[in-house]
Short mmCIF file of C-alpha atoms in Angstrom, two decimals:
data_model
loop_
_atom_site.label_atom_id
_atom_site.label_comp_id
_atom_site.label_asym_id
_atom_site.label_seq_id
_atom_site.Cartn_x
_atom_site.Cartn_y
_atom_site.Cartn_z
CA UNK A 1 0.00 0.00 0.00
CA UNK A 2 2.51 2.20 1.25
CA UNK A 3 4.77 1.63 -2.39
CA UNK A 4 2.13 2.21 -4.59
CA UNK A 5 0.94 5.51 -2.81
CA UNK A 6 4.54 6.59 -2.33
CA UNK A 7 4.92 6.18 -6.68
CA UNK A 8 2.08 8.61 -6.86
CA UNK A 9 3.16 10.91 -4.68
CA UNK A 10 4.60 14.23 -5.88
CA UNK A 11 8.35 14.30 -4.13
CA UNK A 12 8.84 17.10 -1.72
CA UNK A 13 12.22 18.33 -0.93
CA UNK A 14 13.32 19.76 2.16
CA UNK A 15 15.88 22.09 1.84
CA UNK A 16 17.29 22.63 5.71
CA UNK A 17 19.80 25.12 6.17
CA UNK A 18 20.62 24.47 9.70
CA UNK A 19 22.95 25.36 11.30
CA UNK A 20 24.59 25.78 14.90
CA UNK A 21 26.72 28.68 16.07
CA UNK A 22 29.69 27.67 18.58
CA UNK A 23 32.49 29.46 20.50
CA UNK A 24 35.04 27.75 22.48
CA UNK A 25 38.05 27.96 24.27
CA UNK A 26 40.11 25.25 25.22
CA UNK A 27 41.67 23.84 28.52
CA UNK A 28 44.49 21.33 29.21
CA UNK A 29 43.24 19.21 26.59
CA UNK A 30 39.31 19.54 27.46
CA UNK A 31 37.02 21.31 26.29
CA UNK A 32 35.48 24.34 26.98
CA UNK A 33 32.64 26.60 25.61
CA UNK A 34 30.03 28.68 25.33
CA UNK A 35 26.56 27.82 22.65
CA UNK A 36 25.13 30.33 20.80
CA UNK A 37 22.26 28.83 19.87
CA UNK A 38 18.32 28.59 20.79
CA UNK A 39 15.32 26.26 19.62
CA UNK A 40 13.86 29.61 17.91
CA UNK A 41 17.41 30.17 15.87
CA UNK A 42 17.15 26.77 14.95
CA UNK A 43 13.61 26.67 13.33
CA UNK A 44 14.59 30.30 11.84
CA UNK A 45 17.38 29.31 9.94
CA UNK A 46 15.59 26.56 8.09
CA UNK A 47 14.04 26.63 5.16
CA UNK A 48 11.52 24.56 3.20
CA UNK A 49 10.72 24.28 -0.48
CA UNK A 50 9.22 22.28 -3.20
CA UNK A 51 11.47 23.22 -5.90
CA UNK A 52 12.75 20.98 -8.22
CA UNK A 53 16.59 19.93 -6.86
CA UNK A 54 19.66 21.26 -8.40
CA UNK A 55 21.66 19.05 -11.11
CA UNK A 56 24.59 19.30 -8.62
CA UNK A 57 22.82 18.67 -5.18
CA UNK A 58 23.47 15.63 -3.21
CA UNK A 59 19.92 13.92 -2.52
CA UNK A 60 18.79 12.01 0.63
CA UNK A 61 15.72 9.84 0.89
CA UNK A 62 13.51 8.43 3.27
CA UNK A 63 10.06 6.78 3.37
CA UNK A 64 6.69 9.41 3.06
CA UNK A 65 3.56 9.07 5.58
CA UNK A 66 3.67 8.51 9.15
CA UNK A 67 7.38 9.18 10.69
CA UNK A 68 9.31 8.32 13.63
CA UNK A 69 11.99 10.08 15.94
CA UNK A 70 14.89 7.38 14.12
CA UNK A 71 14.66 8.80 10.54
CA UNK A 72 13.94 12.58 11.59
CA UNK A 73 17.52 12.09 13.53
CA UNK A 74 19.18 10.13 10.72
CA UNK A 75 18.02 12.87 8.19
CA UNK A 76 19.06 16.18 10.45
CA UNK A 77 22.56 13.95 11.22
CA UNK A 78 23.57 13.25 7.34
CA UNK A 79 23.19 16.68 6.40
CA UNK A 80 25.98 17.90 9.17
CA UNK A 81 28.37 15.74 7.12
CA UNK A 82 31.07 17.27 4.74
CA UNK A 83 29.67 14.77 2.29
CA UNK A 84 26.02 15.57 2.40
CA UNK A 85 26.34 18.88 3.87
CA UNK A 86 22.95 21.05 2.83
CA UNK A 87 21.61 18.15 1.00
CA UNK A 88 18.14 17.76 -0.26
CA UNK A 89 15.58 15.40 1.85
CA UNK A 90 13.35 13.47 -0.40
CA UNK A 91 10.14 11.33 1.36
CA UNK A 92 9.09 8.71 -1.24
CA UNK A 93 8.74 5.09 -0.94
CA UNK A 94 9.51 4.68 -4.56
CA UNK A 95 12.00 2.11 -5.00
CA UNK A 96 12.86 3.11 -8.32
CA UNK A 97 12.98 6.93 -7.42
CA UNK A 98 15.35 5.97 -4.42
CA UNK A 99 17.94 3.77 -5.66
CA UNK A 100 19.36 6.99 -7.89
CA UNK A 101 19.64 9.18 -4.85
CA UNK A 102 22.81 9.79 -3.04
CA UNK A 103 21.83 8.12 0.49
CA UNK A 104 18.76 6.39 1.65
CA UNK A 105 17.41 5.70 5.69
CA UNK A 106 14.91 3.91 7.23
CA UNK A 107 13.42 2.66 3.77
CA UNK A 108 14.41 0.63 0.75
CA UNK A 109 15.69 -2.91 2.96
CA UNK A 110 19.25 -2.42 2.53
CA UNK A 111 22.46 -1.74 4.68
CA UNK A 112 25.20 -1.17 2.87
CA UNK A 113 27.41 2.01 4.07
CA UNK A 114 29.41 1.42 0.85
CA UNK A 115 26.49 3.01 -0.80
CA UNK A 116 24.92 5.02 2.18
CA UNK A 117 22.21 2.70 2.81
CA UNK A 118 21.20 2.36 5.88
CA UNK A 119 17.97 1.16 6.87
CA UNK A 120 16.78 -1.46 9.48
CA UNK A 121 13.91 -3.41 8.48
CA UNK A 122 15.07 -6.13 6.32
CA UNK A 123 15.02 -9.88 7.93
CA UNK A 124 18.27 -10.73 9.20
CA UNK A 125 19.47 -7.19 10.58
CA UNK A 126 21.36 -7.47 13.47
CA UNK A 127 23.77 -4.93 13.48
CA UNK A 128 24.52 -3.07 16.44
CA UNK A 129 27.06 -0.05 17.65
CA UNK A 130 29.88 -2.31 19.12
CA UNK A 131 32.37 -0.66 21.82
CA UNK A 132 30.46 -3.36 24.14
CA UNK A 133 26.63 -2.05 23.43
CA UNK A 134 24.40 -4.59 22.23
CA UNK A 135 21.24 -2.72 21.02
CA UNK A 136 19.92 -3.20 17.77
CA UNK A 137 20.62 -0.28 15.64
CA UNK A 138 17.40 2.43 13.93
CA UNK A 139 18.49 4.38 10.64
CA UNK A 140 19.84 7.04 13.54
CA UNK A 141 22.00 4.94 14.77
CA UNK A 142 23.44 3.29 11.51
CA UNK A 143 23.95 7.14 10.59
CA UNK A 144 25.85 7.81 13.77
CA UNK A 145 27.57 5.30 13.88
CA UNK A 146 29.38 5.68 10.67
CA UNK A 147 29.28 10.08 10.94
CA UNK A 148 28.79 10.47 14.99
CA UNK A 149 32.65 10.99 15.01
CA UNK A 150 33.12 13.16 12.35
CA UNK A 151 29.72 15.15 12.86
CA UNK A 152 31.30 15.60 16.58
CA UNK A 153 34.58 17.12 15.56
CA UNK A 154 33.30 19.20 13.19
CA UNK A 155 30.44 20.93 15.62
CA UNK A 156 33.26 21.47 18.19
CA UNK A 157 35.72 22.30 15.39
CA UNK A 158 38.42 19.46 16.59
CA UNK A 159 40.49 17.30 14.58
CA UNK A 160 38.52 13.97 14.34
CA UNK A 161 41.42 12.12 16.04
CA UNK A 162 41.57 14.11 19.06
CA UNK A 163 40.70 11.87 21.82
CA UNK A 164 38.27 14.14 23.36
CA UNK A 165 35.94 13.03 20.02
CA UNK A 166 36.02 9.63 20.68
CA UNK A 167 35.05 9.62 24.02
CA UNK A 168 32.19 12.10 23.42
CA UNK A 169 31.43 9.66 20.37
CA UNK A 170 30.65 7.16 22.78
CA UNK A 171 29.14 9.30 25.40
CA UNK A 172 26.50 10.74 23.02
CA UNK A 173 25.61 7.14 21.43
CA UNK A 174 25.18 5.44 25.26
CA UNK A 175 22.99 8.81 26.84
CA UNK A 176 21.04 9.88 23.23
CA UNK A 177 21.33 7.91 20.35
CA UNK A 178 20.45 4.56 22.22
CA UNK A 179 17.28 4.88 23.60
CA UNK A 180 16.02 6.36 20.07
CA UNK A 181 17.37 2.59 18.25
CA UNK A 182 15.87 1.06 21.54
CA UNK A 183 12.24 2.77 20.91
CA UNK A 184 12.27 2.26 17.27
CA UNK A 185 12.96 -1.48 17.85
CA UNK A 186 10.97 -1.93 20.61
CA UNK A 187 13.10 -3.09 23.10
CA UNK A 188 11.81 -2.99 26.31
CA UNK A 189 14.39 -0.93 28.93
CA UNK A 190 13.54 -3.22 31.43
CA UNK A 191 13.83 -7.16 31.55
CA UNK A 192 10.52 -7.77 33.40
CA UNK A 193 7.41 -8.73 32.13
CA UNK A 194 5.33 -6.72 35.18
CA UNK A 195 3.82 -3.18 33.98
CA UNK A 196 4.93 -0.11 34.34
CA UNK A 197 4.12 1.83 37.28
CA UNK A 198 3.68 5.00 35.28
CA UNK A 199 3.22 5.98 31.79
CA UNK A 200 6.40 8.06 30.30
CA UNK A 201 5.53 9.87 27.61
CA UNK A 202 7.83 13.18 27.73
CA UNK A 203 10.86 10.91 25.71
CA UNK A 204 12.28 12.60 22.23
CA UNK A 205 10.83 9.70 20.35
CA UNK A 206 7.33 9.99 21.69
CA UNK A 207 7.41 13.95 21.49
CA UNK A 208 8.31 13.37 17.69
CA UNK A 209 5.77 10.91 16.90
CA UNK A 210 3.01 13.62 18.37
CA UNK A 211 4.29 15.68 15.83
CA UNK A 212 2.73 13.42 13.06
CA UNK A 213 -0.61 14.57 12.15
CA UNK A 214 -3.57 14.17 14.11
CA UNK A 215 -6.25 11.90 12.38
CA UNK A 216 -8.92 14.27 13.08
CA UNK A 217 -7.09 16.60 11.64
CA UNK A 218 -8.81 18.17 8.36
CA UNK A 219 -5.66 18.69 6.01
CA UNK A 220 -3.94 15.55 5.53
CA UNK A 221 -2.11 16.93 2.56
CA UNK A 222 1.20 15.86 1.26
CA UNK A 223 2.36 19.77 2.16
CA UNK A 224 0.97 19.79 5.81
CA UNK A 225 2.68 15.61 6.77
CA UNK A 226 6.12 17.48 5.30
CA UNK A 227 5.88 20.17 7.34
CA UNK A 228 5.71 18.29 10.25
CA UNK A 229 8.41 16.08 9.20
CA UNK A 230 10.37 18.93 9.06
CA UNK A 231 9.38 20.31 12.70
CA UNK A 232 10.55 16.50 13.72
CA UNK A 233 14.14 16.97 12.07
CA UNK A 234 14.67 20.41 13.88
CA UNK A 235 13.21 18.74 17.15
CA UNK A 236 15.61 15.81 17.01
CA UNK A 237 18.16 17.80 15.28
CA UNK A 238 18.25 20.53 17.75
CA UNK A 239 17.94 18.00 21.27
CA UNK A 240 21.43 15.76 19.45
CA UNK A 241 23.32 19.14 19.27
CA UNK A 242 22.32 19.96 22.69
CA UNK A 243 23.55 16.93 23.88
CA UNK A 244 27.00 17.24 21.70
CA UNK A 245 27.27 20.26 23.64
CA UNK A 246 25.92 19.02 26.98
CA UNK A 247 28.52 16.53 26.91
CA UNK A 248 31.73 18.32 26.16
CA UNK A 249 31.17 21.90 27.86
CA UNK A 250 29.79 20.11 31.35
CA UNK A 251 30.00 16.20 31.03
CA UNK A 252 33.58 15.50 29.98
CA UNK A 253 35.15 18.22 32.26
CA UNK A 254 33.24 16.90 35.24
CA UNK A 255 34.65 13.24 34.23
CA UNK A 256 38.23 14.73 34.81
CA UNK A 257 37.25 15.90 38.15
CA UNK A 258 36.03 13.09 39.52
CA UNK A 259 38.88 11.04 37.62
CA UNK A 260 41.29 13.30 39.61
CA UNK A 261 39.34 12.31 42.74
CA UNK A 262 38.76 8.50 42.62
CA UNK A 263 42.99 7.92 42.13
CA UNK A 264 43.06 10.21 45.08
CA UNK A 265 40.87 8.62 47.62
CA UNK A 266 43.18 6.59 49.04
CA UNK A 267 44.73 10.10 50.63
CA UNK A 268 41.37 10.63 52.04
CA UNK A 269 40.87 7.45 53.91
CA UNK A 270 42.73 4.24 54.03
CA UNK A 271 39.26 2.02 52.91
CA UNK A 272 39.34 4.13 49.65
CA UNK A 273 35.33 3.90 50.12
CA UNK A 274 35.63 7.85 50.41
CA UNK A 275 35.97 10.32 47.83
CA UNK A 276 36.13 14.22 48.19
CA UNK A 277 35.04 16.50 44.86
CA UNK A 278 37.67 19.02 44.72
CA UNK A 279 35.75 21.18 43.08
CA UNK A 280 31.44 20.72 42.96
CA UNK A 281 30.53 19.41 39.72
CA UNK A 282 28.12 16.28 38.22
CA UNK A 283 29.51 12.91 39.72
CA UNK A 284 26.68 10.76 40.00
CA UNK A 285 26.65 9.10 36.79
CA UNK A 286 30.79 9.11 36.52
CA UNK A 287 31.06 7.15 39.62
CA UNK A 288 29.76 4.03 38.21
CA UNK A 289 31.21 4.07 34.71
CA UNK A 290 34.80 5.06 36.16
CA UNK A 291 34.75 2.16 38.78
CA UNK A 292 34.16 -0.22 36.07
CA UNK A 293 36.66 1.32 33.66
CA UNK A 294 39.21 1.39 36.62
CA UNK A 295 38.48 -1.93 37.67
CA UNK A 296 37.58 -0.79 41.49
CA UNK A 297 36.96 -3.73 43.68
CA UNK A 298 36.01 -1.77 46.77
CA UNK A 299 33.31 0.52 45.88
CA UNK A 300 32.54 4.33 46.77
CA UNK A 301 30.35 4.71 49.47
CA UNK A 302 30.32 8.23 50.28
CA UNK A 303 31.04 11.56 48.54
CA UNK A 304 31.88 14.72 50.27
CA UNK A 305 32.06 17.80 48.33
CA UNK A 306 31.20 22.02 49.79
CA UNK A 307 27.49 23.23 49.33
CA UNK A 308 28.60 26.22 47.26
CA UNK A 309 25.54 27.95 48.48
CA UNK A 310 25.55 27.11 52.71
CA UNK A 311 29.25 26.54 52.40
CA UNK A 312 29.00 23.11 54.64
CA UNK A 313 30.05 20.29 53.86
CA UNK A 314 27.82 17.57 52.05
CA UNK A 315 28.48 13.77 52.65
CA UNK A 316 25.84 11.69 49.88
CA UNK A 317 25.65 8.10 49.82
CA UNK A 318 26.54 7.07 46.29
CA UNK A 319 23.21 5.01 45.02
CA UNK A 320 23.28 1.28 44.04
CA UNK A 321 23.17 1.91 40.60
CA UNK A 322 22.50 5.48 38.59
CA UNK A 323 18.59 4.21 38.00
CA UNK A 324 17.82 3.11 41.51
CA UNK A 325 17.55 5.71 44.31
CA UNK A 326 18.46 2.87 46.94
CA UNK A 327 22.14 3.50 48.76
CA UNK A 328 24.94 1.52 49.21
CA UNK A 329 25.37 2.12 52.38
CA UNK A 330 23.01 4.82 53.85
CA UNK A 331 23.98 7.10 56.53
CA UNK A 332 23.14 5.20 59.91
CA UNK A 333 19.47 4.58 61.27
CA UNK A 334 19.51 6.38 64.76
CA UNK A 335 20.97 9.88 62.91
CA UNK A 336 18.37 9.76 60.32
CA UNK A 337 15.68 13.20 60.70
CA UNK A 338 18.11 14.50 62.80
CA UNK A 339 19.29 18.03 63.01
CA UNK A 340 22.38 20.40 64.86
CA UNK A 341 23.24 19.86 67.80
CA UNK A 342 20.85 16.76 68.80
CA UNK A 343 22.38 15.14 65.84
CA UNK A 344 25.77 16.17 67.02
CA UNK A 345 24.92 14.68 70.31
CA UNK A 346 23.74 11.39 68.81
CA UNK A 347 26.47 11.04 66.19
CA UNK A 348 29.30 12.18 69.08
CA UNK A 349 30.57 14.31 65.95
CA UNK A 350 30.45 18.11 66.47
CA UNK A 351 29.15 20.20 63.47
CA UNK A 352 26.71 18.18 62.55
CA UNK A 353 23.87 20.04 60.70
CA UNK A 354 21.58 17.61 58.99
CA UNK A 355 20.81 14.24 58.10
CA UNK A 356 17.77 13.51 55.56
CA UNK A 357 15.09 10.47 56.67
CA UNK A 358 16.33 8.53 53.69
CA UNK A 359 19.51 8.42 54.99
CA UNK A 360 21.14 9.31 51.57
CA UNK A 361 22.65 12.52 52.74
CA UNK A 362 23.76 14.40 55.06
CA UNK A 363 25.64 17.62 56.01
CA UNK A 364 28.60 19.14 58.74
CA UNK A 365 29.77 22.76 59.25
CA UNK A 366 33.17 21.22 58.07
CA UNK A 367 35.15 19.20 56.22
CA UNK A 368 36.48 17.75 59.15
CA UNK A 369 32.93 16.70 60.63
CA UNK A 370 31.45 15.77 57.29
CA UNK A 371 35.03 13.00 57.07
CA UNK A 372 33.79 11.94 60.67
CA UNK A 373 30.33 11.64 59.78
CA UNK A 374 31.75 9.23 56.73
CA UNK A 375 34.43 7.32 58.58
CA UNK A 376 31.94 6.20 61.43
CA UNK A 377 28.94 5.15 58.83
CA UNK A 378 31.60 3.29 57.10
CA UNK A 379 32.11 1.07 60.40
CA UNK A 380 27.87 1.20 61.50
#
């Protein structure tokens, strides 16, 4: 059905100028920078036409009617290469209209990266990113995985071989591109075959799917579906640059920090279950990937880092796992709902300010307390 209305279906060509404005400095080796760039600059800056393509333009296709976050991706992604760099998006399901164009995703059955091909659907498709993930890949992440690199180095203007790319290559494929293969395949995040306790709907793949068009919507032309498609690529477009950026202005230079800080923590206390931020930054999610990568036997328990706002000292009991809000070891029972000085009392520990019912954290008026408050949950 959808073949034969795709051959009668006049081609539309997006023409997306998109583009992102960055300025950076750089520091020791990581980078550093400042985005100027909004949703609203984004949707400005690109333009839509129905035009017949120029002789010399490179031309990308993908399948017409209903679209999915995958495609929208793959499509913004491919144009931020050198190769296919302001090229034309074409939405047909013609097979004989595609195999002349320059690239195809997420339509026409074929993988071959030889011939930018890359969709998903075809029996026997099992390719996935490697560097130890196992998902089965969309159209986005067939795209990234053969561009991610080279579309990352060229947003943050770095030589491709820099290792600062590589490990933001991997970064952005784990905490973006994943979940939008996952979705599109339907794998389930969970291995569990109990219900969901709540319905999440705010993910990029279900926002992009809303932006199909309604069925009781009146115009269900060719031009309106388009112009939604083309909303999708900026929304998908626009949330994978953020996270480009997300990763190497905050993400990467926090991973230093609490690099720095894990080889230190034997200096901090003989167990090594302590570690203190030397500087407040994101740990949470560093802590579990840096343990592995180190090969820590002894895990953290506690992190103590200075509230830059109160100026005490925080101790937080590092979680089991970055998805479960359960501790390791939580701060001990009797202290729990405790505050100043009857906390104090209870903990023997002067200083003592706070510690939360959970148990999860807790706070001292110094450094000094807040390693006390550590050392003796350690032995409770």
């Amino acid at each position: 059905m959808y073949a034969v209305r795709g051959m009668r279906r006049t081609l539309w060509i997006f023409q997306n100028q998109c583009h992102s404005q960055s300025l950076f400095t750089r520091n020791n080796g990581i980078l550093l920078g400042a985005r100027a760039k909004s949703y609203s600059s984004v949707y400005g800056a690109c333009g839509f036409s129905t035009t017949t393509a120029k002789p010399n333009a490179k031309r990308v296709g993908t399948h017409d009617g209903s679209f999915h976050c995958d495609e929208a991706l793959a499509c913004f992604m491919i144009r931020l290469t050198n190769k296919f760099s302001n090229a034309q998006i074409i939405r047909t399901r013609n097979p004989q209209v595609l195999e002349n164009f320059d690239a195809v995703v997420d339509v026409g059955g074929v993988y071959d990266p030889t011939r930018d091909r890359y969709d998903h659907h075809q029996r026997g498709f099992e390719q996935v990113f490697g560097h130890g993930f196992t998902t089965k890949l969309s159209s986005a992440g067939l795209v990234y995985k053969h561009y991610g690199a080279e579309i990352i180095a060229k947003e943050l203007q770095l030589d491709v071989q820099h290792p600062n790319v590589h490990q933001l290559f991997l970064a952005v494929y784990k905490n973006f591109v994943e979940a939008v293969d996952a979705i599109d395949n339907g794998i389930n995040q969970y291995d569990t075959d109990q219900p969901p306790k709540y319905v999440n709907a705010t993910a990029l793949s279900y926002r992009v799917g809303r932006l199909n068009l309604d069925w009781i919507d009146p115009d269900q032309s060719l031009e309106k579906e388009n112009e939604a498609f083309q909303r999708a690529m900026i929304l998908a477009g626009s949330e994978f640059l953020e996270s480009i950026h997300f990763h190497a202005n905050s993400w990467l230079p926090a991973r230093s920090i609490v690099m720095e800080c894990l080889s230190a923590r034997h200096n901090i206390d003989s167990s090594g279950e302590i570690m203190v931020l030397t500087r407040s930054c994101p740990w949470k999610l560093h802590i579990f990937e840096l343990e592995e990568e180190l090969k820590i036997d002894t895990t953290i328990k506690y992190v103590i880092y200075q509230d830059d706002r109160s100026e005490n000292w925080r101790l937080q009991a590092v979680a089991v796992s970055p998805d479960k809000f359960e501790s390791r070891k939580p701060l001990p029972l009797p202290w729990r709902g405790l505050e100043g000085n009857k906390l104090s009392e209870v903990a023997g520990i002067p200083g003592c300010v706070f510690v939360h019912m959970s148990g999860f954290i807790g706070a001292n008026n110094s450094y000094e307390g807040a390693l006390a408050m550590a050392r003796a949950s350690l032995k409770a």
